[in-house]
Short mmCIF file of C-alpha atoms in Angstrom, two decimals:
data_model
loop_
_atom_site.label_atom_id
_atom_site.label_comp_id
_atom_site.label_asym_id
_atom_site.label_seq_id
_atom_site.Cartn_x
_atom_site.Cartn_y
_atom_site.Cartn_z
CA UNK A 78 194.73 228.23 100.89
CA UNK A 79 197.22 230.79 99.26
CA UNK A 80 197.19 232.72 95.89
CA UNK A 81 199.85 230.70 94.34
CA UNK A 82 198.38 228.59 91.28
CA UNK A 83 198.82 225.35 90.15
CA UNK A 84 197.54 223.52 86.98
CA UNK A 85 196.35 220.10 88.26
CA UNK A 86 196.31 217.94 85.34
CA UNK A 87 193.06 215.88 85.75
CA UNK A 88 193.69 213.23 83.32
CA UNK A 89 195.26 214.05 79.51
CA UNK A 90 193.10 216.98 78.99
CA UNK A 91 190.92 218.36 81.95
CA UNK A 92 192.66 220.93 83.69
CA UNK A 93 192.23 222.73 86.66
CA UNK A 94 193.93 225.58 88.69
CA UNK A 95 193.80 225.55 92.17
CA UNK A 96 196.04 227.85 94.29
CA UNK A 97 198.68 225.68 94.79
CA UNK A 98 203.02 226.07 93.20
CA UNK A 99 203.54 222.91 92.74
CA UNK A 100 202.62 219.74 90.31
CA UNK A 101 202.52 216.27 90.16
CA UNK A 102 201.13 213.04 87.82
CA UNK A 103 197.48 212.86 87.62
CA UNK A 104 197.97 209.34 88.82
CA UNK A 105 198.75 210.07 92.29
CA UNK A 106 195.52 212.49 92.39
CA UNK A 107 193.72 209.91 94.69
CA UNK A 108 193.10 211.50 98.35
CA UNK A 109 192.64 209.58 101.33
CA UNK A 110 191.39 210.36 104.40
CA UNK A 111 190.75 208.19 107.57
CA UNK A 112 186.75 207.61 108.30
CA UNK A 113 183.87 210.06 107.05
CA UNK A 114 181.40 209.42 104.35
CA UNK A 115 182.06 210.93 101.04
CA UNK A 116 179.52 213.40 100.93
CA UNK A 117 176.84 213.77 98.26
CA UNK A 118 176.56 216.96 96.87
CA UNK A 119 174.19 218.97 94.83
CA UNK A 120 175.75 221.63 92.21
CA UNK A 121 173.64 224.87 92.64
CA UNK A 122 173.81 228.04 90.12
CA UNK A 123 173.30 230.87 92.50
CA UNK A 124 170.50 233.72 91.24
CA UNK A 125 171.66 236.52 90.15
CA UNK A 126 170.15 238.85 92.65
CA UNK A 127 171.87 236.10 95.12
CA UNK A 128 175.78 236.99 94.64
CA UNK A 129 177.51 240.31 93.97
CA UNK A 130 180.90 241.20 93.43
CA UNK A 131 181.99 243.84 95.86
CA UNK A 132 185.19 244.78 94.93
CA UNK A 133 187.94 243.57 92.56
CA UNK A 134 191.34 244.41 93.12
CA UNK A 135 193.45 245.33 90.30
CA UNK A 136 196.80 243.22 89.15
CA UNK A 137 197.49 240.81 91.67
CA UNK A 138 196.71 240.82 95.19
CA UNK A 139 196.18 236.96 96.50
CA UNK A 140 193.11 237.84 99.06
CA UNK A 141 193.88 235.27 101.87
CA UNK A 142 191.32 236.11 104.09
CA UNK A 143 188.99 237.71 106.47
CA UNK A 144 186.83 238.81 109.57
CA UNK A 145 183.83 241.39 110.13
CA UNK A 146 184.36 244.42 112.42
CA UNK A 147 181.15 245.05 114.74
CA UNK A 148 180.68 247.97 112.26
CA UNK A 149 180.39 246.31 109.43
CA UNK A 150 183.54 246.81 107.72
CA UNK A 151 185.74 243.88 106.84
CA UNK A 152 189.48 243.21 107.37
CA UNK A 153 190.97 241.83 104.70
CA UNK A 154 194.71 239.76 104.94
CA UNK A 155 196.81 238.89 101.48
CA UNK A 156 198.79 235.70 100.92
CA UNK A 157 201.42 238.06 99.21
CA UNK A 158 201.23 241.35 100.62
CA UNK A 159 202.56 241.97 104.27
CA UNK A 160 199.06 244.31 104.67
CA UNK A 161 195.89 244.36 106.28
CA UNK A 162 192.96 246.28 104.33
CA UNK A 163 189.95 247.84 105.84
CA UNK A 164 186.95 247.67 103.85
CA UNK A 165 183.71 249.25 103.98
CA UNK A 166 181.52 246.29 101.76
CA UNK A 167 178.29 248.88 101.67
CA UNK A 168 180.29 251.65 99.35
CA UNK A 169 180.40 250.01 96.60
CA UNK A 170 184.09 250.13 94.30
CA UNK A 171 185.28 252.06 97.44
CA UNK A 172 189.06 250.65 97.70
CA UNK A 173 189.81 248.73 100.71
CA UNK A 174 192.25 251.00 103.12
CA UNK A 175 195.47 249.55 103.71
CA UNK A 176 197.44 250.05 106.99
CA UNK A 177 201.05 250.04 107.71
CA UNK A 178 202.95 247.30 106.84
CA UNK A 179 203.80 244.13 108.64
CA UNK A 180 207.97 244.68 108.31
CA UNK A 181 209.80 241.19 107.24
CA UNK A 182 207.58 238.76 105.87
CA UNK A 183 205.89 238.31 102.52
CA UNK A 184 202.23 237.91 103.42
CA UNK A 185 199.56 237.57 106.18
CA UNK A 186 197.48 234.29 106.27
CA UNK A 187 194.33 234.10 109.08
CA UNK A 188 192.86 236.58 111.29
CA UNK A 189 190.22 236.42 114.07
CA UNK A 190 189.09 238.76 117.00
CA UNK A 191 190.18 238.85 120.08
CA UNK A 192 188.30 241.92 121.93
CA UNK A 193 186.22 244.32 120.71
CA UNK A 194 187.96 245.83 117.11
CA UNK A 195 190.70 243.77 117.69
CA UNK A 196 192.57 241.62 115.70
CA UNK A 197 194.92 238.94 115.28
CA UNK A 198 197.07 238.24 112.39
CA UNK A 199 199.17 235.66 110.94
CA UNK A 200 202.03 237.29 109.30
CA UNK A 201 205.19 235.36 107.75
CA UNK A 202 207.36 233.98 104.43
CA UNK A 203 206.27 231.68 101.78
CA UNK A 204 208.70 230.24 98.94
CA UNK A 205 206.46 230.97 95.59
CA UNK A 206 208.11 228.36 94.00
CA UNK A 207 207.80 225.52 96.71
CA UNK A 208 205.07 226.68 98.57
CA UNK A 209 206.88 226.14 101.88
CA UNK A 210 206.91 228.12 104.61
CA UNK A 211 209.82 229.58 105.80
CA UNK A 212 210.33 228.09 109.73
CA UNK A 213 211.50 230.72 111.87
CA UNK A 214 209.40 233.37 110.02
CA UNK A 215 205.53 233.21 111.75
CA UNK A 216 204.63 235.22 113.92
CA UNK A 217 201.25 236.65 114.86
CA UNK A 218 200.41 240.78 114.96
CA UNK A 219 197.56 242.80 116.79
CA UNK A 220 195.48 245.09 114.55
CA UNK A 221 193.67 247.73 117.22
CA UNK A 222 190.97 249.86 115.40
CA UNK A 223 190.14 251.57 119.47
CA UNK A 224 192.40 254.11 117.79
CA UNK A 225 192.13 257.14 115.64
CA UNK A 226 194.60 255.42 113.24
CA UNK A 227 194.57 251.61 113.53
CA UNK A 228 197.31 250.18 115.19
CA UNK A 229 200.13 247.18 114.44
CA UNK A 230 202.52 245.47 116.67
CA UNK A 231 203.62 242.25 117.15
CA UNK A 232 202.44 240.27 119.74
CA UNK A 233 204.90 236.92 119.66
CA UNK A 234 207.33 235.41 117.42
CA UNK A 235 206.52 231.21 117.05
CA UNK A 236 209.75 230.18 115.55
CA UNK A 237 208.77 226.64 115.69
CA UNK A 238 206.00 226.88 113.04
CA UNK A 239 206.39 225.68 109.45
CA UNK A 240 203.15 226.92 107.96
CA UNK A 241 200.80 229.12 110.35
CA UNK A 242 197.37 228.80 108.41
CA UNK A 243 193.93 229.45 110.18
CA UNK A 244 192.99 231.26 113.14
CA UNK A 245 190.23 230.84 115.82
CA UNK A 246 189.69 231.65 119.29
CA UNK A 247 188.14 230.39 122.34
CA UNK A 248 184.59 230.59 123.07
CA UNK A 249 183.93 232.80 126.24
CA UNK A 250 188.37 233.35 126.51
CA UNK A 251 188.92 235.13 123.05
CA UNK A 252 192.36 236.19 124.59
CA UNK A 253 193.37 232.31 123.63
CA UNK A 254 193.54 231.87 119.71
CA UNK A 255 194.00 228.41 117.78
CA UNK A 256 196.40 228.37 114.68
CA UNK A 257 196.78 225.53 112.12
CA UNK A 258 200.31 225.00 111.10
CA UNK A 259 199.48 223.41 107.93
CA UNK A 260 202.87 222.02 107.45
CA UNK A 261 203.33 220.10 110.88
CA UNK A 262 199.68 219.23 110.85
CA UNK A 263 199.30 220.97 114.89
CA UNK A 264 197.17 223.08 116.58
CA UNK A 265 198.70 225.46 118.49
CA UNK A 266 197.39 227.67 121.28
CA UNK A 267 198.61 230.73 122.02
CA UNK A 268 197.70 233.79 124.86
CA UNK A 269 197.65 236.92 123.31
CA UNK A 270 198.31 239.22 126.51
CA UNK A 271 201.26 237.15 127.43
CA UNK A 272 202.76 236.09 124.29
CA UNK A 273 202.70 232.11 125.65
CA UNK A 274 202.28 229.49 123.02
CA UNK A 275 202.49 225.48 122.92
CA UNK A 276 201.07 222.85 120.73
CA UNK A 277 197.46 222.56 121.57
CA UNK A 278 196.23 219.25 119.79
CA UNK A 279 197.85 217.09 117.46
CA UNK A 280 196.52 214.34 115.04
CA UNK A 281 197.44 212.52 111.84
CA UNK A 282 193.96 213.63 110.48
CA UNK A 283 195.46 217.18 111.03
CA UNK A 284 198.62 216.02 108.28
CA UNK A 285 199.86 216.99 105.20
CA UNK A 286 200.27 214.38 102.48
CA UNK A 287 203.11 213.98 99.88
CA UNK A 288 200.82 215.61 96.96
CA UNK A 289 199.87 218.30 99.07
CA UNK A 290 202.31 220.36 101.47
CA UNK A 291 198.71 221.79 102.94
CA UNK A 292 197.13 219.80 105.70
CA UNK A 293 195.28 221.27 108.59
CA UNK A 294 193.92 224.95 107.55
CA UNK A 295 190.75 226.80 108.59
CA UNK A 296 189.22 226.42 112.12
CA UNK A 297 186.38 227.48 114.09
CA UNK A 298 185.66 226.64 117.12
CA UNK A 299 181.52 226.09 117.83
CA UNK A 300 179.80 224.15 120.59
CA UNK A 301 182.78 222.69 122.73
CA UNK A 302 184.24 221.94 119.16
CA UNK A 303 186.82 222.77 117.57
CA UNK A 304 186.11 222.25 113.74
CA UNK A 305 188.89 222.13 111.30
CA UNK A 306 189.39 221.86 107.50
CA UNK A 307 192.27 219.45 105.97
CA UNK A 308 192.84 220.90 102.49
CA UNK A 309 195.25 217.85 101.71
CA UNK A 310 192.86 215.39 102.69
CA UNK A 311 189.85 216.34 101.64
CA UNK A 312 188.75 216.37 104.84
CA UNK A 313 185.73 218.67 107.08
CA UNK A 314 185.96 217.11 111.00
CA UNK A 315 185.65 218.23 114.61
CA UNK A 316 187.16 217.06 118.20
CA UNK A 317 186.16 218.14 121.46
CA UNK A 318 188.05 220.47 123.82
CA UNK A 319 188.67 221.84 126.99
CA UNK A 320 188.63 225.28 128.41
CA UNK A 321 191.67 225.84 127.25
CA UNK A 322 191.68 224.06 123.93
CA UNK A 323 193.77 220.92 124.54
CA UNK A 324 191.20 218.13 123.14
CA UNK A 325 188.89 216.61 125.11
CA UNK A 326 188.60 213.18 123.04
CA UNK A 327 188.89 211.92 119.44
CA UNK A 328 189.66 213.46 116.34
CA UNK A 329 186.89 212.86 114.16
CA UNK A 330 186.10 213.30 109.92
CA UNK A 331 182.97 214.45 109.09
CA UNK A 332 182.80 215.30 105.72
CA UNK A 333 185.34 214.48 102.81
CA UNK A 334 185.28 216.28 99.18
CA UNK A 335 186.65 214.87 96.04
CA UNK A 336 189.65 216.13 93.94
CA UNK A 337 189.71 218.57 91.80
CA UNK A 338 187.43 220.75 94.69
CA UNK A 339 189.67 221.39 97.95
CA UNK A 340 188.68 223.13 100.77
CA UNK A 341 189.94 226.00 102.21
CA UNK A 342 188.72 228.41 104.85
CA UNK A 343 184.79 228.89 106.45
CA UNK A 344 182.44 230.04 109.01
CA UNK A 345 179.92 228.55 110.82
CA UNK A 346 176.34 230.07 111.46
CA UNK A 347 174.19 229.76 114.24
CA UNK A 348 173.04 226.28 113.51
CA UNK A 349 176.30 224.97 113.08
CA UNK A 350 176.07 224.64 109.41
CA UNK A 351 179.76 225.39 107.67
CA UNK A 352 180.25 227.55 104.67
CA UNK A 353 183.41 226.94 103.03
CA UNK A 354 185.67 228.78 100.10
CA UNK A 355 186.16 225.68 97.83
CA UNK A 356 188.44 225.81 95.39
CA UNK A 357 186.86 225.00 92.28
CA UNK A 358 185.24 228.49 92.36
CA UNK A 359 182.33 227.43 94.91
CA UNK A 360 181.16 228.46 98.22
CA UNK A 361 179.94 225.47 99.85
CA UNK A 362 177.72 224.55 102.66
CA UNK A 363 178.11 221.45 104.96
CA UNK A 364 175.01 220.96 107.09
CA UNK A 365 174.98 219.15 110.60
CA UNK A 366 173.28 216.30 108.82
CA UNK A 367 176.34 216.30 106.38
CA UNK A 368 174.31 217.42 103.51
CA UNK A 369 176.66 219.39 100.98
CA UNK A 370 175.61 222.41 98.14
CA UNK A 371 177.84 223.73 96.63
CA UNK A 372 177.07 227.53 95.36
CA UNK A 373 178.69 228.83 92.34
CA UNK A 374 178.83 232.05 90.58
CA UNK A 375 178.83 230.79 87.02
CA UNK A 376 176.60 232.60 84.40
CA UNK A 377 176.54 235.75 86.14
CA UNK A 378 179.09 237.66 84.38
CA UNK A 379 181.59 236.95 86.96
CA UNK A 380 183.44 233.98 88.88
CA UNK A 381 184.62 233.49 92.22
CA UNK A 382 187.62 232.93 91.03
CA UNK A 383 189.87 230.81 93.49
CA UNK A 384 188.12 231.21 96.68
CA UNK A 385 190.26 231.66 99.62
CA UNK A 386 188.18 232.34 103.02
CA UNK A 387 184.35 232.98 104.18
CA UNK A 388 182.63 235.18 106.92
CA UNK A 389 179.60 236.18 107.76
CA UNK A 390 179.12 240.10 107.85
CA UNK A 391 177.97 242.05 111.02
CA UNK A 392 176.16 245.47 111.86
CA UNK A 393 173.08 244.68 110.31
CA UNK A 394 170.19 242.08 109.20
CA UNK A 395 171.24 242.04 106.10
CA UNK A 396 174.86 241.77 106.53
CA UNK A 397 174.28 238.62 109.23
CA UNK A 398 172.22 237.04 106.13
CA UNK A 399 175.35 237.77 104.22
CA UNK A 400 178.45 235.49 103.39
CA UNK A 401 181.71 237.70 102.33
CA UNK A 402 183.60 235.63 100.33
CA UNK A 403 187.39 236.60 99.31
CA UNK A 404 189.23 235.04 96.53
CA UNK A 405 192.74 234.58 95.70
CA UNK A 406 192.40 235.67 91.68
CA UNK A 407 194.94 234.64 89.10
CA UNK A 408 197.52 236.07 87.15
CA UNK A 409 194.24 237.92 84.98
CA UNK A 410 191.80 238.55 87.67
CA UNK A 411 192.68 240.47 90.59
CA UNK A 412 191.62 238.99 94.07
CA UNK A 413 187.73 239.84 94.37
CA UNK A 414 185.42 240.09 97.91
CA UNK A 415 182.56 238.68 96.72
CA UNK A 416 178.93 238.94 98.66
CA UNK A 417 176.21 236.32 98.65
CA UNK A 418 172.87 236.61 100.26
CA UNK A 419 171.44 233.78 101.50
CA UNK A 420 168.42 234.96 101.71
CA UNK A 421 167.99 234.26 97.83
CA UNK A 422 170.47 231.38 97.31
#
C-alpha cells in the first residue's frame, strides 16, 4: 500500500522488501483467508516494446497512487508528500506538476473522480515507524482542474478513521465515494456535496491481521459490485450493493495470492478483468474465470519497483489499451509511473 519498506525475512536467507515498517518471524508468514481458491498463476516476462518507464522521480517520493483525467493526463497522490502531481504521460521526462499543498498531514493515499476533472483525495498522517495511522487525522480534499489553476479544499474531516486507504465511487451517483479504512477493516460512504459520511459495509474478510496492520485497501466498484483488495489477507473478493452502497448480500473471496506477493491497488477493464500493483514488482491480472498472470518488468533494464496502484489511461486508443502503473521506489530508486501496453503483453 504505502512507500514505507520492510524486509520480510522468507526463511534464513530469501529476502524480500515489500512496502511495509514493520517485521516479524518468518514463522508466522502463513496468511489465511476465509473461502476462495488459491489461484494458479503463470509468471510472464513482459516484451520489451510492452512496458516503458515514463517517469522516475528523483530521491524519494513514495508514489501512492492514481487516476486519468479525460485529457489524458494523470493525477498522481504520494504516501509521503501532502501533494497531488499532474502529469502529462505523452511528454516524455516532462516532471509531473505539483499543486498546492494539502496543510497538516504527511501524505495523500487514494483518489477517484467525482465529476468531470474532479477529484477526490485521501489526505492524512502515518507513523513511519509503526505504520499506523494517526485517528483523527483523515480527511478527504477536492482537486478541481474546471479552473485556470487547479483548485484544493477540503471537503470533510472523518475523525473516526484509523487508516483511509482506497477510493471508489458509485456507478451512475459519482457524488457518493467508497473508502477502505484499512485499519478498522470498513467501508465507508461518504457524499461529497454535503460532507455526510457513515460506515457503508463491514466484514471480517475486510480485517487486518496481527502480521499485517493493512486489511481492506483498493476498491472498484463494477457491475452492482463492489470489488475490494485485502492486502493482509491475501485476498481479491466482491459483495453486492445497493444504490447507495450499503451491501446487498454476502461478502465473498475470489481470488487469494501467496506471501511474499501482496496486493495492493487496481482497475478493472471493460470485461471485468482486474489489474493489480502486486508487490513483488508485478502487475497482475485476475480474470472473471479467476485465471491469474502476473506481468513483470524484469530484463528490461528497469523494475517496477514496489508497485503501489494501477489505471487505465484515457483520451485516446492507445492510452485505453494502456495500464499506468505507479510505484512506491525505495530508498535508491525514486517512485516511477510506469506504462504497459497491453496490446503487446
Amino acid at each position: 500500500m504505502l512507500g514505507l519498506l520492510l524486509i520480510l525475512l522468507i526463511g534464513p536467507f530469501n529476502v524480500l522488501t515489500l512496502p511495509l515498517s514493520f517485521s516479524f518471524p518468518a514463522d508466522q508468514l502463513v496468511l489465511q483467508s476465509v473461502g476462495g481458491p488459491v489461484i494458479e498463476t503463470e509468471i510472464a516476462a513482459a516484451p520489451s516494446s510492452a512496458v516503458q518507464l515514463i517517469y522516475q522521480f528523483k530521491g524519494r517520493v513514495a508514489l501512492e497512487n492514481l487516476a486519468a483525467r479525460s485529457n489524458g493526463h494523470l493525477v498522481l497522490t504520494a504516501s509521503n508528500q501532502p501533494i497531488v502531481y499532474d502529469m502529462n504521460p505523452a511528454a516524455r521526462n516532462a516532471p509531473p506538476i505539483p499543486l498546492p499543498r494539502i496543510p497538516g498531514v504527511t501524505g495523500l493515499t487514494g483518489i477517484v473522480e467525482t465529476a468531470p476533472d474532479v477529484f477526490a483525495v485521501v489526505a492524512g498522517n502515518w507513523s513511519t515507524e509503526t505504520f499506523q495511522g494517526t485517528p483523527g487525522s483523515f480527511s478527504i480534499w477536492s482537486v478541481d482542474f474546471n479552473h485556470p489553476q487547479p483548485t484544493v479544499k477540503i471537503i470533510a474531516s472523518i475523525p473516526e478513521a484509523n487508516a483511509l486507504n482506497g477510493l471508489t465511487a458509485l456507478q451512475g451517483s459519482p457524488e457518493i465515494i467508497l473508502a477502505a479504512d484499512s485499519a478498522l477493516g470498513v467501508v465507508r460512504r461518504l457524499n461529497v456535496t454535503s460532507g455526510e459520511h457513515s460506515i457503508a459495509i463491514q466484514s471480517p474478510l475486510f480485517a487486518k491481521t496481527s502480521i499485517i496492520p493493512l486489511g481492506i485497501n483498493g476498491l472498484r466498484v463494477f457491475d452492482g459490485y463492489l470489488y475490494y483488495l485485502n492486502s493482509a489477507q491475501g485476498a481479491y473478493g466482491r459483495v453486492p450493493i445497493n444504490a447507495d452502497g450499503s451491501a446487498a448480500g454476502e461478502v465473498a473471496v475470489l481470488a487469494r495470492i501467496n506471501l511474499p506477493a501482496v496486493y495492493d491497488d487496481f482497475d478493472m477493464d471493460w470485461e471485468g478483468t482486474a489489474w493489480i500493483a502486486t508487490h513483488g514488482n508485478m502487475l497482475s491480472e485476475i480474470t472473471v474465470e479467476g485465471k491469474q498472470r502476473n506481468i513483470t518488468a524484469n530484463g528490461l533494464n528497469m523494475e517496477m519497483t514496489e508497485p503501489t496502484s494501477a489505471q487505465f489511461g484515457r483520451g485516446s486508443k492507445q492510452a485505453e489499451n494502456t495500464v499506468y502503473v505507479v510505484t512506491a521506489g525505495n530508498d535508491t530508486v525514486g517512485g516511477q509511473v510506469v506504462a504497459v501496453n497491453l496490446c503487446l503483453t
